[in-house]
XYZ file of C-alpha atoms in Angstrom:
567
model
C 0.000 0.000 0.000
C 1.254 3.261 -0.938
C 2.259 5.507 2.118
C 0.410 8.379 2.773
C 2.424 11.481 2.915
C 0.061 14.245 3.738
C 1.545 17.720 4.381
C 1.076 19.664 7.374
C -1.848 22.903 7.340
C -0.821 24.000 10.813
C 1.682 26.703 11.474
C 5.355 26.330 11.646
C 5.458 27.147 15.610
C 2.209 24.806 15.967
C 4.372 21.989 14.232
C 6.985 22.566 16.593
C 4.826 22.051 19.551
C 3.368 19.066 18.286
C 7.255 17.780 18.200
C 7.854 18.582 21.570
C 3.876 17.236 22.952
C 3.911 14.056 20.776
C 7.476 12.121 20.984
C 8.804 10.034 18.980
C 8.833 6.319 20.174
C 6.445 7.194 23.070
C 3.423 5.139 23.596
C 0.006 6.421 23.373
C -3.547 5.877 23.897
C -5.849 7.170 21.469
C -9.033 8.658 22.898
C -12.044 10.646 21.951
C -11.910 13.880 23.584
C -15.224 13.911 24.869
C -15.778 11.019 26.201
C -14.077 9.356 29.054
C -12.694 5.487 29.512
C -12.933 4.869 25.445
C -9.790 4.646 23.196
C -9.170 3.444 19.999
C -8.388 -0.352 19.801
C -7.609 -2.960 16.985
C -10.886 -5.111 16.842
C -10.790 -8.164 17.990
C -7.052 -7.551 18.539
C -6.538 -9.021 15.088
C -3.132 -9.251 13.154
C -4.844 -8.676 9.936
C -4.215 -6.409 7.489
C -7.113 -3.571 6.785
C -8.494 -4.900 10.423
C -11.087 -2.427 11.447
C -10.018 -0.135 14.563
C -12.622 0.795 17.011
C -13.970 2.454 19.757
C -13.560 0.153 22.736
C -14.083 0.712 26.565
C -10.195 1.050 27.779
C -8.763 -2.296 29.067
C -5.649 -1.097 28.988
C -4.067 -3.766 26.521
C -1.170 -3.327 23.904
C -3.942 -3.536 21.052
C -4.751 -0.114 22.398
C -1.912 1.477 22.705
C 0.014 3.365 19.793
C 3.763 3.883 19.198
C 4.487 7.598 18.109
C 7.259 8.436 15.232
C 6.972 12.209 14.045
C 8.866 13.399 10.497
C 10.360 15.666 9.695
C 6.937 17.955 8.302
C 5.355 17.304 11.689
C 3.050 14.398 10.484
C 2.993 11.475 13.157
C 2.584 6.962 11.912
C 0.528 5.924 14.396
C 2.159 2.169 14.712
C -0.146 -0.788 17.081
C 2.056 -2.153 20.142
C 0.457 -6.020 19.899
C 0.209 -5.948 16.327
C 2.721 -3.653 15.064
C 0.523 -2.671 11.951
C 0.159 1.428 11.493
C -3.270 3.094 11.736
C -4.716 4.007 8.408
C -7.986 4.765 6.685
C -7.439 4.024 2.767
C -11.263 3.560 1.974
C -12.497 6.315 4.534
C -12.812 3.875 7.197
C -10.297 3.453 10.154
C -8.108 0.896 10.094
C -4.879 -1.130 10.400
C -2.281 -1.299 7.865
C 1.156 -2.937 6.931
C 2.493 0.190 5.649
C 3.346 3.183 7.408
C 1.068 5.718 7.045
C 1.301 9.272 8.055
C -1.621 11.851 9.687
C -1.343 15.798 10.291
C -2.178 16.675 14.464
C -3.988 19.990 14.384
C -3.966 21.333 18.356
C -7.714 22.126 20.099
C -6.884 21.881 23.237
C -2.731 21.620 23.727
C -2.298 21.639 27.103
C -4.549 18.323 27.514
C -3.045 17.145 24.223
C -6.092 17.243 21.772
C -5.632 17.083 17.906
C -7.587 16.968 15.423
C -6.542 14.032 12.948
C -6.257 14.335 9.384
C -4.924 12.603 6.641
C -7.207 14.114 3.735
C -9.770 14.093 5.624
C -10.788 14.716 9.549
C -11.387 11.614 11.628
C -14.289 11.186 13.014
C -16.852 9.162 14.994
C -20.510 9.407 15.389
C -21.361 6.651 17.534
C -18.765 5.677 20.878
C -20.262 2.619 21.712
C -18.052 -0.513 21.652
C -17.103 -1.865 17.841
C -17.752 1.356 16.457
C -15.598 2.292 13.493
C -14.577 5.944 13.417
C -14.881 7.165 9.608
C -13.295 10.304 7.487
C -15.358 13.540 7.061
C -14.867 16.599 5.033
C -15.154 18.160 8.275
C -15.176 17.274 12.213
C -15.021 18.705 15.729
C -14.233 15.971 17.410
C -11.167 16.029 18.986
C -9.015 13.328 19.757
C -6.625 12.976 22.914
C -3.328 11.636 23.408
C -2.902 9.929 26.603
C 0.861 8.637 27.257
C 1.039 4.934 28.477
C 3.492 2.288 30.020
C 4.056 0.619 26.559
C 3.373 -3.143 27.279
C 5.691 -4.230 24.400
C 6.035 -7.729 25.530
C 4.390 -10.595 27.419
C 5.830 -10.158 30.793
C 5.384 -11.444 34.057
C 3.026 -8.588 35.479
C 0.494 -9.118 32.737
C 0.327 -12.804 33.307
C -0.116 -12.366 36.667
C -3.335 -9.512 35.838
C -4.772 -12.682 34.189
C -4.502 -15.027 36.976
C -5.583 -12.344 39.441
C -8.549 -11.176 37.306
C -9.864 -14.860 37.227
C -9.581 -15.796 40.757
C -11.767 -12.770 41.282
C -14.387 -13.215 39.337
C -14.618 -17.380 39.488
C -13.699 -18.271 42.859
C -16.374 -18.901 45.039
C -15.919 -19.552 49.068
C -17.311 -22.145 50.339
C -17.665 -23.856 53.818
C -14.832 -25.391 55.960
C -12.201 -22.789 54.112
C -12.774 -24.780 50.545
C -13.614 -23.264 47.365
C -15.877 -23.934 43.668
C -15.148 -22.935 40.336
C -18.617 -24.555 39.153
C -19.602 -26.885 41.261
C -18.078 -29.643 39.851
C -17.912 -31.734 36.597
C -15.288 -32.181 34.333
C -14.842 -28.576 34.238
C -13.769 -28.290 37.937
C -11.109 -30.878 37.392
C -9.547 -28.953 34.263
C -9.754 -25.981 36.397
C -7.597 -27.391 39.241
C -4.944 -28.372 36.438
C -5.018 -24.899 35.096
C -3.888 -23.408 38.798
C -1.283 -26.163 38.954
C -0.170 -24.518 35.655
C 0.055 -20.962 36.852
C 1.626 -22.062 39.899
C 4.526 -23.991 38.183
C 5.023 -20.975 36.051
C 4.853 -18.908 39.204
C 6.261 -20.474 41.744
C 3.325 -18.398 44.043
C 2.283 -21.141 46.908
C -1.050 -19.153 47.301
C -2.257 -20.914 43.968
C -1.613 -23.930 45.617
C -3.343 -23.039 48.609
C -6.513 -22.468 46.016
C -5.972 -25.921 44.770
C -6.083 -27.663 48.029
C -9.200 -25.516 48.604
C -10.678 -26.423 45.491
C -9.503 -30.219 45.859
C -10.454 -30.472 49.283
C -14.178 -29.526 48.261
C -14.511 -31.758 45.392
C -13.412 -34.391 47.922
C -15.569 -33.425 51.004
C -18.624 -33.292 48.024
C -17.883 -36.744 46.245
C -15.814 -38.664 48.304
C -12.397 -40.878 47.759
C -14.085 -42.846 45.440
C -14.693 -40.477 41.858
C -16.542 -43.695 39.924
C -19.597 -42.527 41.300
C -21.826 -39.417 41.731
C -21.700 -36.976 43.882
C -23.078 -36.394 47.225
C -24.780 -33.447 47.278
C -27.531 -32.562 44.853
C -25.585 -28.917 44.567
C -22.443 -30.577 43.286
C -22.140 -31.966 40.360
C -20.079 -35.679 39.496
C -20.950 -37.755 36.488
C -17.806 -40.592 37.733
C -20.490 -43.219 37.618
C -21.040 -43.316 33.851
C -17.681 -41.383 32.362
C -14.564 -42.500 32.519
C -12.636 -39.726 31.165
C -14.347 -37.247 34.000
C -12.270 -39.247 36.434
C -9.466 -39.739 34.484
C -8.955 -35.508 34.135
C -9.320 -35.264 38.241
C -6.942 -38.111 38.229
C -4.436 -36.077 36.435
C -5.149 -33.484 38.388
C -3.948 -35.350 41.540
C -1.684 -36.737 40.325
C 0.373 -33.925 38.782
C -0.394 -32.190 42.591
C 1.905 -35.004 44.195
C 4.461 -34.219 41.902
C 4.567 -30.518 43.008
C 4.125 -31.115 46.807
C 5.025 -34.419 47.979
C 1.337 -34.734 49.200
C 1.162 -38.697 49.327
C -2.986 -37.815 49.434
C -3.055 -36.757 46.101
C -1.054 -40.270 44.718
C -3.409 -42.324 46.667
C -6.348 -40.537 45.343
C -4.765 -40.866 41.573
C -3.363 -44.295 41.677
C -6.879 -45.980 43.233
C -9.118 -44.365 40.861
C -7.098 -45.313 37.892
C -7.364 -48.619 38.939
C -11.032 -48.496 39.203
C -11.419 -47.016 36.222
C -9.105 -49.775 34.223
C -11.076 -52.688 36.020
C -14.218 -50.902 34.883
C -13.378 -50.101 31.503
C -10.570 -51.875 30.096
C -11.402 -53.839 26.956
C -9.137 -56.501 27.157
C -9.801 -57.756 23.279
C -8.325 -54.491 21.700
C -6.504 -53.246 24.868
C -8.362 -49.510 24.973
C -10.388 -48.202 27.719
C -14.048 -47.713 27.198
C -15.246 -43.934 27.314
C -18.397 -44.539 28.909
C -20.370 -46.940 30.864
C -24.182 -45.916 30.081
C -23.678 -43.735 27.350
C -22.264 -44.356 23.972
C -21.111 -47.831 23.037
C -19.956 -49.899 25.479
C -17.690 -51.443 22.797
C -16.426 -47.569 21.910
C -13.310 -46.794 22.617
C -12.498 -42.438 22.425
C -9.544 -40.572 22.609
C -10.991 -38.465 25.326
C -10.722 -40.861 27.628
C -7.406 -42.866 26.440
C -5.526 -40.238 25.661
C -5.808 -38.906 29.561
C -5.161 -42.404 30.907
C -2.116 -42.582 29.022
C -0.921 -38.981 30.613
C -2.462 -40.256 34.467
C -0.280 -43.782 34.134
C 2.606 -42.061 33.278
C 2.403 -39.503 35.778
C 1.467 -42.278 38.485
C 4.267 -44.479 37.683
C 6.740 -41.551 38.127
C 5.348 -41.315 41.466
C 5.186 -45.042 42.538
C 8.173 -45.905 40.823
C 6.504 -48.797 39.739
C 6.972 -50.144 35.987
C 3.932 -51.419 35.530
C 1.699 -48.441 35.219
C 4.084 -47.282 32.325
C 3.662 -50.757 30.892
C -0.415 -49.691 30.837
C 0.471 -46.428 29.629
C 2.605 -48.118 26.248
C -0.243 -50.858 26.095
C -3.430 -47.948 25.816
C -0.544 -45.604 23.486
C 0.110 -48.695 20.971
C -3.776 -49.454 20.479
C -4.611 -46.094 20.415
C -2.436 -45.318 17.641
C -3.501 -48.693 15.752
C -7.057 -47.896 15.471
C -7.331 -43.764 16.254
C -4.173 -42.188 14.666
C -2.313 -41.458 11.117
C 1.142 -41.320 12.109
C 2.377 -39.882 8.495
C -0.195 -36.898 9.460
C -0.063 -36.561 13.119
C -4.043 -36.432 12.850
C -5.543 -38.079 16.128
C -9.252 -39.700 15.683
C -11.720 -39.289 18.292
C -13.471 -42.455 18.429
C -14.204 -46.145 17.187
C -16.452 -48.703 17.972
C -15.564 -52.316 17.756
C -17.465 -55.949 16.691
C -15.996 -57.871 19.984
C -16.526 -61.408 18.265
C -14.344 -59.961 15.086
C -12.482 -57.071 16.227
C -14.065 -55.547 13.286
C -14.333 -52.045 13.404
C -18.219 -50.802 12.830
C -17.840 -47.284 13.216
C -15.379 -44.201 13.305
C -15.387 -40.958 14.013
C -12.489 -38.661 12.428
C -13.086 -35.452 14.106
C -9.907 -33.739 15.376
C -10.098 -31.738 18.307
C -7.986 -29.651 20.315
C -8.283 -31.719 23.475
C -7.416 -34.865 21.918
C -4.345 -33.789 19.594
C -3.384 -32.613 23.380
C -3.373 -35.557 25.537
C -1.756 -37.900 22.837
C 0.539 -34.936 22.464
C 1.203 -35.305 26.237
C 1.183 -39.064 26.088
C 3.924 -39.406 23.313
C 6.104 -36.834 25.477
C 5.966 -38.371 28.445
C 6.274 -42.017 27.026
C 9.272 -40.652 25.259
C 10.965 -38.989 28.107
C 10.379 -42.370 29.945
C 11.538 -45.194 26.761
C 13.584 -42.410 24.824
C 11.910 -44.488 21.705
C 12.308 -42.697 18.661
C 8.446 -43.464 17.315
C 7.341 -41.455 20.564
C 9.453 -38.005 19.483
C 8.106 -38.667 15.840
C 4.557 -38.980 16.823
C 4.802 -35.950 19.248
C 6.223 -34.219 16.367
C 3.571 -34.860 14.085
C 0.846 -34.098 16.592
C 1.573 -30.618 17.333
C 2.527 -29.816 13.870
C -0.841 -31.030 12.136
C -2.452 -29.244 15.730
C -1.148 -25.552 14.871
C -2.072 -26.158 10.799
C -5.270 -27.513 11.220
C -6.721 -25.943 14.434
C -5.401 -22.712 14.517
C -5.726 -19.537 12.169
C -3.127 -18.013 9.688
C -0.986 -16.629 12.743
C -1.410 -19.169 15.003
C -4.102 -18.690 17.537
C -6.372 -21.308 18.130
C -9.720 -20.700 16.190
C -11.345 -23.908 16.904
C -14.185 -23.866 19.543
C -15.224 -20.295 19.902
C -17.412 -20.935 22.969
C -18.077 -19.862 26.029
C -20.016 -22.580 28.190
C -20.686 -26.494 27.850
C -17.730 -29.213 27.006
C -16.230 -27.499 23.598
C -15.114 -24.048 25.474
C -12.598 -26.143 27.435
C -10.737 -27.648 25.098
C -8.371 -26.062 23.615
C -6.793 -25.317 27.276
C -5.982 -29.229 27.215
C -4.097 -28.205 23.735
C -2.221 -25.599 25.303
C -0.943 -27.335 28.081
C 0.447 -30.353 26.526
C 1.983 -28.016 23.458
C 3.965 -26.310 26.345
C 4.816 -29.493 28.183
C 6.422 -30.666 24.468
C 7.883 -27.421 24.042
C 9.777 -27.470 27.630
C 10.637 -31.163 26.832
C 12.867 -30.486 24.248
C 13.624 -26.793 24.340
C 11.527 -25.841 21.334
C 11.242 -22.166 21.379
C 9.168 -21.971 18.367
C 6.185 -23.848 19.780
C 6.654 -22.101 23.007
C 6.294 -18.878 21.418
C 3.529 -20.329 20.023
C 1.187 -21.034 22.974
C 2.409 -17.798 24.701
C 1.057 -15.684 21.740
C -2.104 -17.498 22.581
C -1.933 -16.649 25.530
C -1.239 -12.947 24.888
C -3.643 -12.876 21.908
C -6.076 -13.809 24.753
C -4.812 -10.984 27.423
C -5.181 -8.261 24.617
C -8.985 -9.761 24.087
C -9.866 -9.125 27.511
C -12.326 -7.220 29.166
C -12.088 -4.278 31.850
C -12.170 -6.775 34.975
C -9.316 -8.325 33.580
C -10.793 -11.856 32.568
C -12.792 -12.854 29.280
C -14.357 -16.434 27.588
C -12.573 -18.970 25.814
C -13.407 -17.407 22.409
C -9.766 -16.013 22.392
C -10.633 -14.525 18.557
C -13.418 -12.067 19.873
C -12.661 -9.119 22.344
C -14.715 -10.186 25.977
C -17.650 -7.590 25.864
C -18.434 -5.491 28.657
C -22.078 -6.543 28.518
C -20.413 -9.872 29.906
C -22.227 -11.664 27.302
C -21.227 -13.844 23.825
C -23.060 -15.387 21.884
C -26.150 -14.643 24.158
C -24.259 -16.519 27.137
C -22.971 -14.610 30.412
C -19.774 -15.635 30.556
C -19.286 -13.777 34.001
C -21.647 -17.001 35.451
C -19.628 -19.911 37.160
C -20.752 -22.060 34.196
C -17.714 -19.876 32.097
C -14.931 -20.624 34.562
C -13.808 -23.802 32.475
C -13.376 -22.221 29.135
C -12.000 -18.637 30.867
C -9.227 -20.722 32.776
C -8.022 -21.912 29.530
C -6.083 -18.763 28.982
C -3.892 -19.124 32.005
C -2.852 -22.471 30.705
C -1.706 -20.641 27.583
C 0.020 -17.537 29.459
C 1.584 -19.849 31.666
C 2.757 -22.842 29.433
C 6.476 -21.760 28.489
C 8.707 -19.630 30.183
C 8.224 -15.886 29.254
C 11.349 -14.191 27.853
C 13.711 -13.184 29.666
C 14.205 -9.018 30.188
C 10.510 -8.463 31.174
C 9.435 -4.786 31.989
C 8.277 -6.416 35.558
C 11.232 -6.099 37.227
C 10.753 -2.117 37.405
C 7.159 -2.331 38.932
C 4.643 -3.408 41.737
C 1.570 -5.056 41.410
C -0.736 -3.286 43.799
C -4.757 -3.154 42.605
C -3.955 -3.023 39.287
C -0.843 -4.007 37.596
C -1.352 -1.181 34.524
C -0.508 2.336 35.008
C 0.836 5.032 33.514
C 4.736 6.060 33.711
C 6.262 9.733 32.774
C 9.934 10.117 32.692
C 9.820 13.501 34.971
C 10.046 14.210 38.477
C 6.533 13.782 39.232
C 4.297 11.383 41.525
C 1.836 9.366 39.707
C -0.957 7.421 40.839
C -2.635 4.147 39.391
C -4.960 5.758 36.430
C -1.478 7.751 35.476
C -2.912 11.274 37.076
C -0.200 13.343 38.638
C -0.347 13.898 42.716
C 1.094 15.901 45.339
C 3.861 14.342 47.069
C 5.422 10.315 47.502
C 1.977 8.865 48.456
C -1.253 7.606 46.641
C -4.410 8.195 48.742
C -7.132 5.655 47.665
C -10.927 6.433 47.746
C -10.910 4.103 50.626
C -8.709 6.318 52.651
C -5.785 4.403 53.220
C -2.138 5.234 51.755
C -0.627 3.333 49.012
C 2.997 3.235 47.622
C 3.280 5.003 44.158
C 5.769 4.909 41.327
C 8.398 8.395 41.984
C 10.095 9.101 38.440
C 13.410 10.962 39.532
C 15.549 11.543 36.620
C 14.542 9.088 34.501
C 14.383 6.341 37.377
C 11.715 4.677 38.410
C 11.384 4.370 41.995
C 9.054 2.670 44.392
C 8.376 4.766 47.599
């Protein structure tokens, strides 16, 4: 696209304040001057080209912040932090471009630092409600304000830790004797506990698994040790007594928590529901384990529920020491990759049923999913780091390769099961986790980078409170609602702790902005390089102290030559 190079109408001294108000390779937000708490953000925090940009309620994400460069003639690029494409309106309408392309400031107000944009045209907006696309007029009075930020170039520790923060207050939910719900149980709950075990081995914070034991603890106290059942109270909710591969997630669950505290509960727990589920379910003719005992075909075998077994043996047998449960593991792994795998695609079936008198198979299902290209990704990792066969690193190979073509877009973010509530909104956590697991395996910075950008692809999508839905491709509305569901409700916890599996799946780079910073209410504020006191919104105050609404005295961030200092 051809670069816009639109000369200045404004005054030579009026250009020269510009220069010195706008700075080059300072970070902005974009904001209409009348209206408070909107800016202008890339919709849908989308990396593609001509991407409409909108007015959006200020979350205070990358995909609304704006790198500065001004020429030489005092006309400004306008370049997005997250997705580094320039802000542009070729066909009258605003959007994001590959090319640079240039607009003309003219001053209203220039002591609050409101221009009027231009490129041929005035920018303007008629409508400030969320998704609205601002539009070129002959004419405008809208003014538009230029608010400097903290530039959140990177994925760094302090946003990661604004997503875990965000969730636990909006999800967790006390409950009596000191434990805690996510939803009340199900399958769900037991993903849930994984995805805290994820932030806290990315974290190393022992509160997370504090809210584990809670969460654990409650799921215990409301089934019992025994997870092939229901559960005991009509206001929790356990389906162990018909599906295997409920218990087998919870098992995982437990079983990855012994690993990480040395809590012989949670090996007990694992290692005697696996074996109820394997007396229950094992098909001994084909050596898979039945997915369900009421529903489905009791001759079906799924890679929902083999898959996880696989993962839980392994895990178990680490923890035992004992040969035998990786000897299950390799059994379940070979038959699952005879009858629901292509190994020259790395494409993982979801389900078969069998003739027992023939071993004749009767029906298929193809369908690849997130959750199981995940566990057989986790499976062949494990199995590998255990054997150090080379068919294991092959297959693990293949699976996460055909996983990020298949079920993900163009740039890599999982596009696959845009949902916000029942079994689908969950899934492509499971993905996520196992990708990152394969990625620390064997030092593959590629697909770490990978799940990380889903997890900031998800960060830049959320919404003011500092959580959103598993739809990572949509921007979490402010309504709290998609697709007609209110993903605020408990039944959304599953699919919203999916992106804290993805934040917290590979180690973020190293040289983080973190380091220069303290997470008080909100991690996100504003930082001037003067000697000035700022408080959490980024509005100068008197002296070294931030008084709160409440009263009380906070630390603030003290800028003293060009230092930032925490008094």
């Amino acid at each position: 696209m051809m670069k816009h190079r639109i000369i200045t109408l404004v005054a030579l001294a009026a250009t020269l304040h510009i220069d010195a108000a706008i700075e080059s390779g300072k970070t902005y937000r974009i904001e209409p001057a009348e209206v408070q708490g909107k800016s202008l953000f890339v919709g849908n925090a989308s990396e593609a080209d001509e991407a409409p940009v909108v007015i959006w309620t200020e979350t205070d994400v990358p995909a609304q912040q704006w790198r500065a460069e001004v020429a030489d003639d005092g006309t400004v690029t306008l370049r997005n932090l997250f997705t580094g494409k320039y802000l542009d309106a070729p066909k009258m309408r605003l959007v994001q471009s590959a090319a640079p392309a240039s607009w003309t400031l003219e001053a209203t107000n220039e002591e609050a630092n409101e221009y009027k944009m231009k490129q041929e045209r005035y920018l303007r907006t008629t409508n400030t409600n969320d998704g609205w696309q601002p539009v070129m007029s002959a004419t405008s009075n809208l003014s538009w304000r230029f608010v400097e930020v903290r530039p959140q170039a990177t994925f760094d520790t302090a946003a990661r830790q604004r997503m875990i923060d965000g969730y636990l207050a909006q999800y967790k939910q006390e409950r009596v004797r000191n434990y805690c719900t996510f939803m009340d149980g199900g399958w769900g709950e037991a993903e849930i506990l994984e995805a805290l075990l994820d932030c806290y081995e990315a974290t190393g914070d022992a509160e997370l698994l504090n809210v584990f034991e809670q969460c654990y603890g409650y799921l215990r106290y409301s089934v019992g040790t025994v997870w092939t059942g229901g559960a005991a109270s009509s206001s929790y909710h356990w389906f162990g007594y018909d599906f295997n591969d409920d218990v087998m997630w919870l098992i995982i669950a437990a079983a990855r928590a012994y690993h990480l505290t040395g809590n012989q509960r949670y090996l007990t727990d694992a290692r005697n529901n696996f074996d109820r589920i394997w007396r229950r379910a094992y098909l001994g003719y084909v050596g898979l384990l039945r997915w369900a005992e009421s529903s489905g075909d009791r001759n079906g075998a799924n890679s929902c529920v083999n898959g996880p077994a696989e993962v839980a043996a392994c895990y178990i047998a680490a923890g035992l020491n004992d040969e035998s449960y990786y000897e299950k593991a390799r059994e379940l792994y070979a038959n699952q990759r005879k009858y629901l795998y292509e190994p020259a695609t790395g494409h993982v079936y979801d389900s078969v049923v069998f003739n027992p008198d023939d071993l004749s198979i009767t029906s298929s299902n193809p369908w690849a999913s997130t959750y199981n290209q995940g566990t057989m990704l986790g499976a062949a990792t494990l199995l590998y780091r255990h054997y150090g066969e080379a068919q294991y690193k092959d297959d693990a190979d293949r699976i996460i390769a055909f996983a990020k073509k298949e079920l993900c877009n163009e740039h890599g973010i999982v596009s696959v099961c845009q949902n916000a509530d029942g079994d689908f909104q969950g899934f492509k956590g499971i993905l996520m986790r196992y990708a990152g697991l394969y990625a620390r395996e064997f030092n593959d910075d590629d697909y770490g980078a990978w799940v990380l950008a889903n997890g900031w692809h998800a960060y830049n999508n959320m919404n003011s409170r500092s959580f959103g839905h598993s739809a990572w491709l949509t921007k979490a509305d402010e309504s709290l609602l998609y697709n007609n569901v209110d993903y605020s409700l408990p039944g959304s916890a599953f699919g919203a702790s999916t992106a804290l599996t993805a934040a917290c799946g590979y180690p973020l780079p190293e040289g983080d902005q973190s380091d220069i910073e303290e997470i008080y209410d909100s991690p996100i504020y504003d930082l001037r390089f003067d000697n000035s006191v700022y408080d959490l919104q980024g509005r100068k105050v008197n002296g070294q102290m931030v008084k709160e609404s409440n009263g009380q005295m906070k630390k603030g961030i003290y800028i003293w030559k060009g230092k930032k200092v925490i008094k």
